[in-house]
Amino acid sequence: MKVRLFESKVVSKGELERIRNEVLFASMYVDSLKRKGLEAGPPPITVPKGLYYQVVSSDVVRIGPVEVVRQGNSYLLKGLNAVVEPPLEGEPVHAIAEVGKEIKVYLAYPVEQSVVGVDVGVRHLFTVVAIDKERRVVAKRYFGENLISEEFAKVVSTSEGLGEITTIRKKVEPVVQRAVDFIEGLDPKIVVLENLKGIENRIALVLRIATDSIRQELYRRGLKYRFVNPYRSSRLCSNCGYREGILEGHVFFCPNCGLRIDRDLNAAVNLAMRCYYEC
Ligand SMILES: [Zn+2]
C-alpha cells in the first residue's frame, strides 16, 4: 500500500522524550569522538545499539512504522505511549517518529488512487488532470502548448497535408513521453482518453494520431486506460453538470454556477468524471 506522511501535532511525548535524551547523549558522545579525531566505535553501554548507529550517520533517528490506536480525536503510538493529533480526516495506517533536537511525528495515510483524464487538443496538445473520489482536481498539467498549432495549421490548410503526418508523429513523440511520465507519477487507477472515432475532419485526424501515440505509450508502460465518448464534454460544466456552458475563446464559462476555467481543463475533468459512471 502506498502511503503519504503528514506531520502531526504531538500532544504527549511519552517514551519519545526519553529516546530524545538518548539521541542527544549519543550525538554528544559521537561528536566528542570526532573532535578527538576518533572513529565512532561501539556504543556506550547506556545507549541502545540500533539508535547509536543511526546517530553516527545522521542527526535524526527514525522510529517506525509504529502501530497507532485511535483515542477519541487523537492517536496513541503503541509501545511509545505518545499521543498525536491527526492532521487530516481518514484513518492513518501507522506512524513514523523522527527524534533529534526536535521530536516530530508523522502519520501515514494511504494514497488514494486517482482517475486521470486526458483532453487532446490543438492549443494544449494534452491537458492532464487527476481527480480523487470526491471528484476534486488533485493534479493538472498542460503539455505541448502551442507547439503543434503551426503543424496543425499546415496539415489543415494544404491539400497534400496528409504527408505531414509523419512529421507530426515525430513532433508529438517527446510531448507524449513527458505527459506519460507525469501520468505515471500520479499512479492512476485508470487513464481516460477521448474516443475520436466518427469525427471525420482533418483536425480530428491529427488529434487521433496524438491520441494513438499516448495510448501506445500507456500500454507500453502497463498503465490502464479507457476510451470514453467525448460527446459534448466541452459544453458540460465540470463543476455543476450544467449542459449549456459557454465557450469564450479559451475559457469555459458556466452561467449556472459561475465556473470560469480553461476550456481544455474543463473537458479533461469531464472525461475523468465520466469514467466514474462508465468504467
Ligand atoms: Zn456549472
PDB file of C-alpha atoms and ligand atoms in Angstrom:
ATOM      1  CA  MET A   1       0.000   0.000   0.000  1.00  0.00           C
ATOM      2  CA  LYS A   2       1.340   3.430  -0.933  1.00  0.00           C
ATOM      3  CA  VAL A   3       1.298   5.935   1.894  1.00  0.00           C
ATOM      4  CA  ARG A   4       1.985   9.608   2.311  1.00  0.00           C
ATOM      5  CA  LEU A   5       3.312  11.094   5.543  1.00  0.00           C
ATOM      6  CA  PHE A   6       1.727  14.104   7.224  1.00  0.00           C
ATOM      7  CA  GLU A   7       3.282  15.819  10.195  1.00  0.00           C
ATOM      8  CA  SER A   8       1.060  15.601  13.251  1.00  0.00           C
ATOM      9  CA  LYS A   9       0.877  17.717  16.382  1.00  0.00           C
ATOM     10  CA  VAL A  10       2.465  15.887  19.318  1.00  0.00           C
ATOM     11  CA  VAL A  11       0.148  16.174  22.306  1.00  0.00           C
ATOM     12  CA  SER A  12       2.085  13.885  24.623  1.00  0.00           C
ATOM     13  CA  LYS A  13       5.694  12.811  24.019  1.00  0.00           C
ATOM     14  CA  GLY A  14       5.648   9.691  26.186  1.00  0.00           C
ATOM     15  CA  GLU A  15       8.708   7.493  25.571  1.00  0.00           C
ATOM     16  CA  LEU A  16       9.858   9.772  22.759  1.00  0.00           C
ATOM     17  CA  GLU A  17      11.172  12.234  25.350  1.00  0.00           C
ATOM     18  CA  ARG A  18      13.394   9.524  26.867  1.00  0.00           C
ATOM     19  CA  ILE A  19      14.548   8.439  23.398  1.00  0.00           C
ATOM     20  CA  ARG A  20      15.340  12.071  22.575  1.00  0.00           C
ATOM     21  CA  ASN A  21      17.595  12.284  25.630  1.00  0.00           C
ATOM     22  CA  GLU A  22      19.351   9.128  24.478  1.00  0.00           C
ATOM     23  CA  VAL A  23      19.767  10.544  20.984  1.00  0.00           C
ATOM     24  CA  LEU A  24      21.188  13.803  22.309  1.00  0.00           C
ATOM     25  CA  PHE A  25      23.542  11.925  24.598  1.00  0.00           C
ATOM     26  CA  ALA A  26      24.657   9.643  21.776  1.00  0.00           C
ATOM     27  CA  SER A  27      25.156  12.651  19.465  1.00  0.00           C
ATOM     28  CA  MET A  28      27.336  14.378  22.037  1.00  0.00           C
ATOM     29  CA  TYR A  29      29.319  11.200  22.519  1.00  0.00           C
ATOM     30  CA  VAL A  30      29.865  10.742  18.786  1.00  0.00           C
ATOM     31  CA  ASP A  31      30.761  14.439  18.374  1.00  0.00           C
ATOM     32  CA  SER A  32      33.323  14.234  21.149  1.00  0.00           C
ATOM     33  CA  LEU A  33      34.937  11.232  19.465  1.00  0.00           C
ATOM     34  CA  LYS A  34      35.018  13.081  16.157  1.00  0.00           C
ATOM     35  CA  ARG A  35      36.610  16.117  17.793  1.00  0.00           C
ATOM     36  CA  LYS A  36      39.356  13.847  19.057  1.00  0.00           C
ATOM     37  CA  GLY A  37      39.732  12.541  15.524  1.00  0.00           C
ATOM     38  CA  LEU A  38      38.467   9.105  16.525  1.00  0.00           C
ATOM     39  CA  GLU A  39      36.139   6.829  14.595  1.00  0.00           C
ATOM     40  CA  ALA A  40      32.811   6.166  16.256  1.00  0.00           C
ATOM     41  CA  GLY A  41      33.402   2.817  17.922  1.00  0.00           C
ATOM     42  CA  PRO A  42      30.895   0.618  19.721  1.00  0.00           C
ATOM     43  CA  PRO A  43      28.146   2.406  21.640  1.00  0.00           C
ATOM     44  CA  PRO A  44      28.446   3.347  25.308  1.00  0.00           C
ATOM     45  CA  ILE A  45      26.610   0.862  27.470  1.00  0.00           C
ATOM     46  CA  THR A  46      23.751   3.304  28.243  1.00  0.00           C
ATOM     47  CA  VAL A  47      22.796   3.815  24.583  1.00  0.00           C
ATOM     48  CA  PRO A  48      20.788   1.214  22.607  1.00  0.00           C
ATOM     49  CA  LYS A  49      22.820  -0.109  19.666  1.00  0.00           C
ATOM     50  CA  GLY A  50      20.255   0.498  16.922  1.00  0.00           C
ATOM     51  CA  LEU A  51      19.791   4.064  17.994  1.00  0.00           C
ATOM     52  CA  TYR A  52      23.522   4.633  18.338  1.00  0.00           C
ATOM     53  CA  TYR A  53      24.388   3.562  14.814  1.00  0.00           C
ATOM     54  CA  GLN A  54      21.646   5.792  13.406  1.00  0.00           C
ATOM     55  CA  VAL A  55      23.114   8.725  15.327  1.00  0.00           C
ATOM     56  CA  VAL A  56      26.562   8.018  13.887  1.00  0.00           C
ATOM     57  CA  SER A  57      25.243   8.548  10.360  1.00  0.00           C
ATOM     58  CA  SER A  58      22.532  11.155  10.987  1.00  0.00           C
ATOM     59  CA  ASP A  59      21.350  13.772  13.479  1.00  0.00           C
ATOM     60  CA  VAL A  60      17.883  12.320  13.416  1.00  0.00           C
ATOM     61  CA  VAL A  61      16.726   8.876  14.484  1.00  0.00           C
ATOM     62  CA  ARG A  62      13.782   7.450  12.685  1.00  0.00           C
ATOM     63  CA  ILE A  63      11.418   5.171  14.578  1.00  0.00           C
ATOM     64  CA  GLY A  64       8.721   3.116  12.987  1.00  0.00           C
ATOM     65  CA  PRO A  65       6.450   2.179  11.390  1.00  0.00           C
ATOM     66  CA  VAL A  66       4.670   2.305  14.739  1.00  0.00           C
ATOM     67  CA  GLU A  67       1.184   0.929  15.181  1.00  0.00           C
ATOM     68  CA  VAL A  68      -1.411   3.572  16.054  1.00  0.00           C
ATOM     69  CA  VAL A  69      -4.613   3.281  18.071  1.00  0.00           C
ATOM     70  CA  ARG A  70      -7.425   5.781  17.970  1.00  0.00           C
ATOM     71  CA  GLN A  71      -8.205   7.522  21.255  1.00  0.00           C
ATOM     72  CA  GLY A  72     -11.101   9.927  20.850  1.00  0.00           C
ATOM     73  CA  ASN A  73      -9.818  12.596  18.490  1.00  0.00           C
ATOM     74  CA  SER A  74      -6.158  11.599  18.821  1.00  0.00           C
ATOM     75  CA  TYR A  75      -3.901   8.651  18.085  1.00  0.00           C
ATOM     76  CA  LEU A  76      -1.756   6.714  20.518  1.00  0.00           C
ATOM     77  CA  LEU A  77       1.591   5.384  19.269  1.00  0.00           C
ATOM     78  CA  LYS A  78       1.625   1.849  20.607  1.00  0.00           C
ATOM     79  CA  GLY A  79       4.609   0.931  22.747  1.00  0.00           C
ATOM     80  CA  LEU A  80       5.759   4.556  22.877  1.00  0.00           C
ATOM     81  CA  ASN A  81       2.849   5.960  24.845  1.00  0.00           C
ATOM     82  CA  ALA A  82       2.982   9.130  22.742  1.00  0.00           C
ATOM     83  CA  VAL A  83      -0.191  10.840  21.577  1.00  0.00           C
ATOM     84  CA  VAL A  84      -0.674  12.923  18.422  1.00  0.00           C
ATOM     85  CA  GLU A  85      -3.493  14.873  16.832  1.00  0.00           C
ATOM     86  CA  PRO A  86      -4.296  13.758  13.284  1.00  0.00           C
ATOM     87  CA  PRO A  87      -3.570  16.411  10.617  1.00  0.00           C
ATOM     88  CA  LEU A  88      -6.425  15.241   8.428  1.00  0.00           C
ATOM     89  CA  GLU A  89      -9.512  13.118   8.346  1.00  0.00           C
ATOM     90  CA  GLY A  90      -9.340   9.461   7.442  1.00  0.00           C
ATOM     91  CA  GLU A  91      -7.571   6.513   9.029  1.00  0.00           C
ATOM     92  CA  PRO A  92      -3.781   6.590   9.315  1.00  0.00           C
ATOM     93  CA  VAL A  93      -2.135   3.195   8.834  1.00  0.00           C
ATOM     94  CA  HIS A  94       0.915   3.799  11.027  1.00  0.00           C
ATOM     95  CA  ALA A  95       3.166   6.485  12.436  1.00  0.00           C
ATOM     96  CA  ILE A  96       6.812   7.399  11.937  1.00  0.00           C
ATOM     97  CA  ALA A  97       8.666   9.354  14.608  1.00  0.00           C
ATOM     98  CA  GLU A  98      11.778  11.403  13.973  1.00  0.00           C
ATOM     99  CA  VAL A  99      13.789  12.154  17.052  1.00  0.00           C
ATOM    100  CA  GLY A 100      16.696  14.578  17.080  1.00  0.00           C
ATOM    101  CA  LYS A 101      16.894  18.018  18.608  1.00  0.00           C
ATOM    102  CA  GLU A 102      13.179  18.072  17.985  1.00  0.00           C
ATOM    103  CA  ILE A 103      10.553  15.365  18.123  1.00  0.00           C
ATOM    104  CA  LYS A 104       8.432  15.038  15.015  1.00  0.00           C
ATOM    105  CA  VAL A 105       5.701  12.524  14.417  1.00  0.00           C
ATOM    106  CA  TYR A 106       4.193  11.774  11.019  1.00  0.00           C
ATOM    107  CA  LEU A 107       1.022   9.825  10.415  1.00  0.00           C
ATOM    108  CA  ALA A 108       0.943   7.719   7.271  1.00  0.00           C
ATOM    109  CA  TYR A 109      -2.239   7.788   5.204  1.00  0.00           C
ATOM    110  CA  PRO A 110      -2.967   5.533   2.266  1.00  0.00           C
ATOM    111  CA  VAL A 111      -2.569   7.303  -1.048  1.00  0.00           C
ATOM    112  CA  GLU A 112      -5.836   7.208  -2.844  1.00  0.00           C
ATOM    113  CA  GLN A 113      -5.517   6.336  -6.496  1.00  0.00           C
ATOM    114  CA  SER A 114      -6.914   8.940  -8.811  1.00  0.00           C
ATOM    115  CA  VAL A 115      -8.668   8.821 -12.146  1.00  0.00           C
ATOM    116  CA  VAL A 116      -6.775  10.736 -14.833  1.00  0.00           C
ATOM    117  CA  GLY A 117      -8.493  12.452 -17.754  1.00  0.00           C
ATOM    118  CA  VAL A 118      -6.534  13.441 -20.870  1.00  0.00           C
ATOM    119  CA  ASP A 119      -8.006  16.015 -23.217  1.00  0.00           C
ATOM    120  CA  VAL A 120      -6.295  16.098 -26.597  1.00  0.00           C
ATOM    121  CA  GLY A 121      -6.457  19.429 -28.379  1.00  0.00           C
ATOM    122  CA  VAL A 122      -4.812  21.935 -30.642  1.00  0.00           C
ATOM    123  CA  ARG A 123      -3.869  24.657 -28.178  1.00  0.00           C
ATOM    124  CA  HIS A 124      -2.613  22.287 -25.494  1.00  0.00           C
ATOM    125  CA  LEU A 125      -1.795  19.001 -27.111  1.00  0.00           C
ATOM    126  CA  PHE A 126      -2.528  17.178 -23.859  1.00  0.00           C
ATOM    127  CA  THR A 127      -4.356  18.511 -20.829  1.00  0.00           C
ATOM    128  CA  VAL A 128      -3.915  16.022 -17.999  1.00  0.00           C
ATOM    129  CA  VAL A 129      -5.977  16.140 -14.811  1.00  0.00           C
ATOM    130  CA  ALA A 130      -6.281  13.759 -11.901  1.00  0.00           C
ATOM    131  CA  ILE A 131      -9.413  13.685  -9.764  1.00  0.00           C
ATOM    132  CA  ASP A 132      -9.937  11.931  -6.441  1.00  0.00           C
ATOM    133  CA  LYS A 133     -13.009  10.060  -5.313  1.00  0.00           C
ATOM    134  CA  GLU A 134     -14.653  13.282  -4.101  1.00  0.00           C
ATOM    135  CA  ARG A 135     -14.094  14.397  -7.701  1.00  0.00           C
ATOM    136  CA  ARG A 136     -11.718  17.124  -6.681  1.00  0.00           C
ATOM    137  CA  VAL A 137      -8.884  18.002  -9.044  1.00  0.00           C
ATOM    138  CA  VAL A 138      -5.702  16.851  -7.301  1.00  0.00           C
ATOM    139  CA  ALA A 139      -3.252  17.426 -10.161  1.00  0.00           C
ATOM    140  CA  LYS A 140      -3.268  19.142 -13.540  1.00  0.00           C
ATOM    141  CA  ARG A 141      -0.747  19.985 -16.206  1.00  0.00           C
ATOM    142  CA  TYR A 142      -0.655  21.035 -19.837  1.00  0.00           C
ATOM    143  CA  PHE A 143       1.704  19.551 -22.393  1.00  0.00           C
ATOM    144  CA  GLY A 144       2.728  20.748 -25.819  1.00  0.00           C
ATOM    145  CA  GLU A 145       1.389  24.252 -25.510  1.00  0.00           C
ATOM    146  CA  ASN A 146       1.178  25.900 -28.934  1.00  0.00           C
ATOM    147  CA  LEU A 147       3.873  23.520 -30.082  1.00  0.00           C
ATOM    148  CA  ILE A 148       1.762  21.701 -32.578  1.00  0.00           C
ATOM    149  CA  SER A 149      -0.536  24.523 -33.643  1.00  0.00           C
ATOM    150  CA  GLU A 150       1.590  25.522 -36.610  1.00  0.00           C
ATOM    151  CA  GLU A 151       1.924  21.960 -37.778  1.00  0.00           C
ATOM    152  CA  PHE A 152      -1.812  21.552 -37.445  1.00  0.00           C
ATOM    153  CA  ALA A 153      -2.390  24.674 -39.483  1.00  0.00           C
ATOM    154  CA  LYS A 154      -0.192  23.271 -42.233  1.00  0.00           C
ATOM    155  CA  VAL A 155      -1.978  19.966 -42.331  1.00  0.00           C
ATOM    156  CA  VAL A 156      -5.377  21.549 -42.296  1.00  0.00           C
ATOM    157  CA  SER A 157      -4.661  24.168 -44.935  1.00  0.00           C
ATOM    158  CA  THR A 158      -2.701  22.242 -47.540  1.00  0.00           C
ATOM    159  CA  SER A 159      -4.191  19.682 -49.812  1.00  0.00           C
ATOM    160  CA  GLU A 160      -1.213  17.341 -49.560  1.00  0.00           C
ATOM    161  CA  GLY A 161      -1.326  17.843 -45.771  1.00  0.00           C
ATOM    162  CA  LEU A 162      -1.627  14.159 -45.054  1.00  0.00           C
ATOM    163  CA  GLY A 163       2.035  13.873 -45.997  1.00  0.00           C
ATOM    164  CA  GLU A 164       2.806  15.873 -42.866  1.00  0.00           C
ATOM    165  CA  ILE A 165       1.524  13.154 -40.604  1.00  0.00           C
ATOM    166  CA  THR A 166       4.915  11.526 -40.155  1.00  0.00           C
ATOM    167  CA  THR A 167       6.370  14.891 -39.183  1.00  0.00           C
ATOM    168  CA  ILE A 168       3.577  15.370 -36.682  1.00  0.00           C
ATOM    169  CA  ARG A 169       4.091  11.952 -35.194  1.00  0.00           C
ATOM    170  CA  LYS A 170       7.728  12.833 -34.589  1.00  0.00           C
ATOM    171  CA  LYS A 171       6.829  16.197 -33.055  1.00  0.00           C
ATOM    172  CA  VAL A 172       4.252  14.591 -30.810  1.00  0.00           C
ATOM    173  CA  GLU A 173       6.534  11.857 -29.522  1.00  0.00           C
ATOM    174  CA  PRO A 174       8.614  13.838 -26.958  1.00  0.00           C
ATOM    175  CA  VAL A 175       5.441  15.505 -25.677  1.00  0.00           C
ATOM    176  CA  VAL A 176       3.841  12.083 -25.271  1.00  0.00           C
ATOM    177  CA  GLN A 177       6.854  10.957 -23.236  1.00  0.00           C
ATOM    178  CA  ARG A 178       6.631  13.944 -20.898  1.00  0.00           C
ATOM    179  CA  ALA A 179       2.884  13.608 -20.482  1.00  0.00           C
ATOM    180  CA  VAL A 180       3.073   9.893 -19.718  1.00  0.00           C
ATOM    181  CA  ASP A 181       5.967  10.471 -17.282  1.00  0.00           C
ATOM    182  CA  PHE A 182       3.651  12.833 -15.426  1.00  0.00           C
ATOM    183  CA  ILE A 183       0.708  10.422 -15.615  1.00  0.00           C
ATOM    184  CA  GLU A 184       2.825   7.531 -14.383  1.00  0.00           C
ATOM    185  CA  GLY A 185       3.913   9.603 -11.394  1.00  0.00           C
ATOM    186  CA  LEU A 186       0.254  10.107 -10.465  1.00  0.00           C
ATOM    187  CA  ASP A 187      -0.112   6.319 -10.136  1.00  0.00           C
ATOM    188  CA  PRO A 188      -3.640   6.429 -11.549  1.00  0.00           C
ATOM    189  CA  LYS A 189      -6.281   3.743 -11.191  1.00  0.00           C
ATOM    190  CA  ILE A 190      -7.206   4.389 -14.813  1.00  0.00           C
ATOM    191  CA  VAL A 191      -6.477   6.905 -17.572  1.00  0.00           C
ATOM    192  CA  VAL A 192      -9.420   8.183 -19.578  1.00  0.00           C
ATOM    193  CA  LEU A 193      -8.928   9.123 -23.215  1.00  0.00           C
ATOM    194  CA  GLU A 194     -11.311  10.552 -25.774  1.00  0.00           C
ATOM    195  CA  ASN A 195     -12.745   8.299 -28.370  1.00  0.00           C
ATOM    196  CA  LEU A 196     -12.444  10.429 -31.505  1.00  0.00           C
ATOM    197  CA  LYS A 197     -13.751   7.812 -33.895  1.00  0.00           C
ATOM    198  CA  GLY A 198     -16.543   9.022 -36.065  1.00  0.00           C
ATOM    199  CA  ILE A 199     -15.339  12.588 -36.216  1.00  0.00           C
ATOM    200  CA  GLU A 200     -14.190  12.963 -39.784  1.00  0.00           C
ATOM    201  CA  ASN A 201     -12.216  16.087 -40.352  1.00  0.00           C
ATOM    202  CA  ARG A 202      -8.528  16.712 -40.696  1.00  0.00           C
ATOM    203  CA  ILE A 203      -8.005  18.232 -37.264  1.00  0.00           C
ATOM    204  CA  ALA A 204      -9.631  15.163 -35.781  1.00  0.00           C
ATOM    205  CA  LEU A 205      -7.279  13.015 -37.818  1.00  0.00           C
ATOM    206  CA  VAL A 206      -4.256  14.725 -36.321  1.00  0.00           C
ATOM    207  CA  LEU A 207      -5.750  14.579 -32.829  1.00  0.00           C
ATOM    208  CA  ARG A 208      -6.246  10.857 -33.391  1.00  0.00           C
ATOM    209  CA  ILE A 209      -2.559  10.487 -34.171  1.00  0.00           C
ATOM    210  CA  ALA A 210      -1.739  12.194 -30.863  1.00  0.00           C
ATOM    211  CA  THR A 211      -4.315  10.087 -29.024  1.00  0.00           C
ATOM    212  CA  ASP A 212      -2.972   6.910 -30.538  1.00  0.00           C
ATOM    213  CA  SER A 213       0.609   7.831 -29.622  1.00  0.00           C
ATOM    214  CA  ILE A 214      -0.327   8.399 -25.995  1.00  0.00           C
ATOM    215  CA  ARG A 215      -2.394   5.208 -25.929  1.00  0.00           C
ATOM    216  CA  GLN A 216       0.554   3.175 -27.193  1.00  0.00           C
ATOM    217  CA  GLU A 217       2.844   4.665 -24.573  1.00  0.00           C
ATOM    218  CA  LEU A 218       0.351   3.991 -21.752  1.00  0.00           C
ATOM    219  CA  TYR A 219       0.074   0.410 -22.956  1.00  0.00           C
ATOM    220  CA  ARG A 220       3.839   0.027 -23.206  1.00  0.00           C
ATOM    221  CA  ARG A 221       4.241   1.121 -19.580  1.00  0.00           C
ATOM    222  CA  GLY A 222       1.425  -1.080 -18.329  1.00  0.00           C
ATOM    223  CA  LEU A 223      -0.902   1.785 -17.382  1.00  0.00           C
ATOM    224  CA  LYS A 224      -4.603   1.016 -17.627  1.00  0.00           C
ATOM    225  CA  TYR A 225      -6.602   3.222 -19.955  1.00  0.00           C
ATOM    226  CA  ARG A 226     -10.109   3.505 -21.236  1.00  0.00           C
ATOM    227  CA  PHE A 227     -11.788   5.363 -24.053  1.00  0.00           C
ATOM    228  CA  VAL A 228     -14.985   7.290 -23.471  1.00  0.00           C
ATOM    229  CA  ASN A 229     -17.191   9.202 -25.809  1.00  0.00           C
ATOM    230  CA  PRO A 230     -16.276  12.906 -25.623  1.00  0.00           C
ATOM    231  CA  TYR A 231     -19.710  13.966 -26.857  1.00  0.00           C
ATOM    232  CA  ARG A 232     -20.499  17.447 -25.504  1.00  0.00           C
ATOM    233  CA  SER A 233     -17.725  17.235 -22.917  1.00  0.00           C
ATOM    234  CA  SER A 234     -16.648  20.707 -23.974  1.00  0.00           C
ATOM    235  CA  ARG A 235     -20.011  22.305 -23.173  1.00  0.00           C
ATOM    236  CA  LEU A 236     -20.705  20.376 -19.973  1.00  0.00           C
ATOM    237  CA  CYS A 237     -19.843  22.154 -16.711  1.00  0.00           C
ATOM    238  CA  SER A 238     -17.371  20.017 -14.764  1.00  0.00           C
ATOM    239  CA  ASN A 239     -18.483  21.670 -11.538  1.00  0.00           C
ATOM    240  CA  CYS A 240     -22.291  21.501 -11.583  1.00  0.00           C
ATOM    241  CA  GLY A 241     -23.148  19.371 -14.608  1.00  0.00           C
ATOM    242  CA  TYR A 242     -24.986  22.174 -16.438  1.00  0.00           C
ATOM    243  CA  ARG A 243     -25.118  21.205 -20.104  1.00  0.00           C
ATOM    244  CA  GLU A 244     -25.114  24.558 -21.849  1.00  0.00           C
ATOM    245  CA  GLY A 245     -21.796  26.048 -20.820  1.00  0.00           C
ATOM    246  CA  ILE A 246     -20.465  28.936 -22.865  1.00  0.00           C
ATOM    247  CA  LEU A 247     -17.129  28.833 -24.647  1.00  0.00           C
ATOM    248  CA  GLU A 248     -15.457  32.242 -24.740  1.00  0.00           C
ATOM    249  CA  GLY A 249     -12.295  31.554 -26.711  1.00  0.00           C
ATOM    250  CA  HIS A 250     -10.038  29.531 -24.442  1.00  0.00           C
ATOM    251  CA  VAL A 251     -12.315  29.926 -21.459  1.00  0.00           C
ATOM    252  CA  PHE A 252     -15.261  27.852 -20.358  1.00  0.00           C
ATOM    253  CA  PHE A 253     -17.962  29.764 -18.505  1.00  0.00           C
ATOM    254  CA  CYS A 254     -20.937  28.235 -16.716  1.00  0.00           C
ATOM    255  CA  PRO A 255     -23.936  30.558 -16.441  1.00  0.00           C
ATOM    256  CA  ASN A 256     -25.436  28.227 -13.832  1.00  0.00           C
ATOM    257  CA  CYS A 257     -22.690  28.066 -11.180  1.00  0.00           C
ATOM    258  CA  GLY A 258     -20.322  30.792 -12.381  1.00  0.00           C
ATOM    259  CA  LEU A 259     -17.380  28.439 -13.033  1.00  0.00           C
ATOM    260  CA  ARG A 260     -14.798  30.045 -15.309  1.00  0.00           C
ATOM    261  CA  ILE A 261     -11.847  27.832 -16.254  1.00  0.00           C
ATOM    262  CA  ASP A 262      -9.647  26.858 -19.155  1.00  0.00           C
ATOM    263  CA  ARG A 263     -11.831  25.005 -21.637  1.00  0.00           C
ATOM    264  CA  ASP A 264      -9.343  22.155 -22.109  1.00  0.00           C
ATOM    265  CA  LEU A 265      -9.167  21.696 -18.365  1.00  0.00           C
ATOM    266  CA  ASN A 266     -12.966  21.581 -18.129  1.00  0.00           C
ATOM    267  CA  ALA A 267     -13.046  18.952 -20.878  1.00  0.00           C
ATOM    268  CA  ALA A 268     -10.334  16.830 -19.232  1.00  0.00           C
ATOM    269  CA  VAL A 269     -12.161  16.880 -15.888  1.00  0.00           C
ATOM    270  CA  ASN A 270     -15.366  15.829 -17.654  1.00  0.00           C
ATOM    271  CA  LEU A 271     -13.587  12.865 -19.246  1.00  0.00           C
ATOM    272  CA  ALA A 272     -12.245  11.712 -15.892  1.00  0.00           C
ATOM    273  CA  MET A 273     -15.676  12.161 -14.266  1.00  0.00           C
ATOM    274  CA  ARG A 274     -17.390  10.182 -16.966  1.00  0.00           C
ATOM    275  CA  CYS A 275     -15.263   7.229 -16.037  1.00  0.00           C
ATOM    276  CA  TYR A 276     -16.833   7.177 -12.581  1.00  0.00           C
ATOM    277  CA  TYR A 277     -20.077   6.290 -14.234  1.00  0.00           C
ATOM    278  CA  GLU A 278     -18.950   4.288 -17.248  1.00  0.00           C
ATOM    279  CA  CYS A 279     -15.783   2.477 -16.175  1.00  0.00           C
TER     280      CYS A 279
HETATM  281 ZN    ZN B   1     -21.609  24.938 -13.555  1.00  0.00          ZN
END
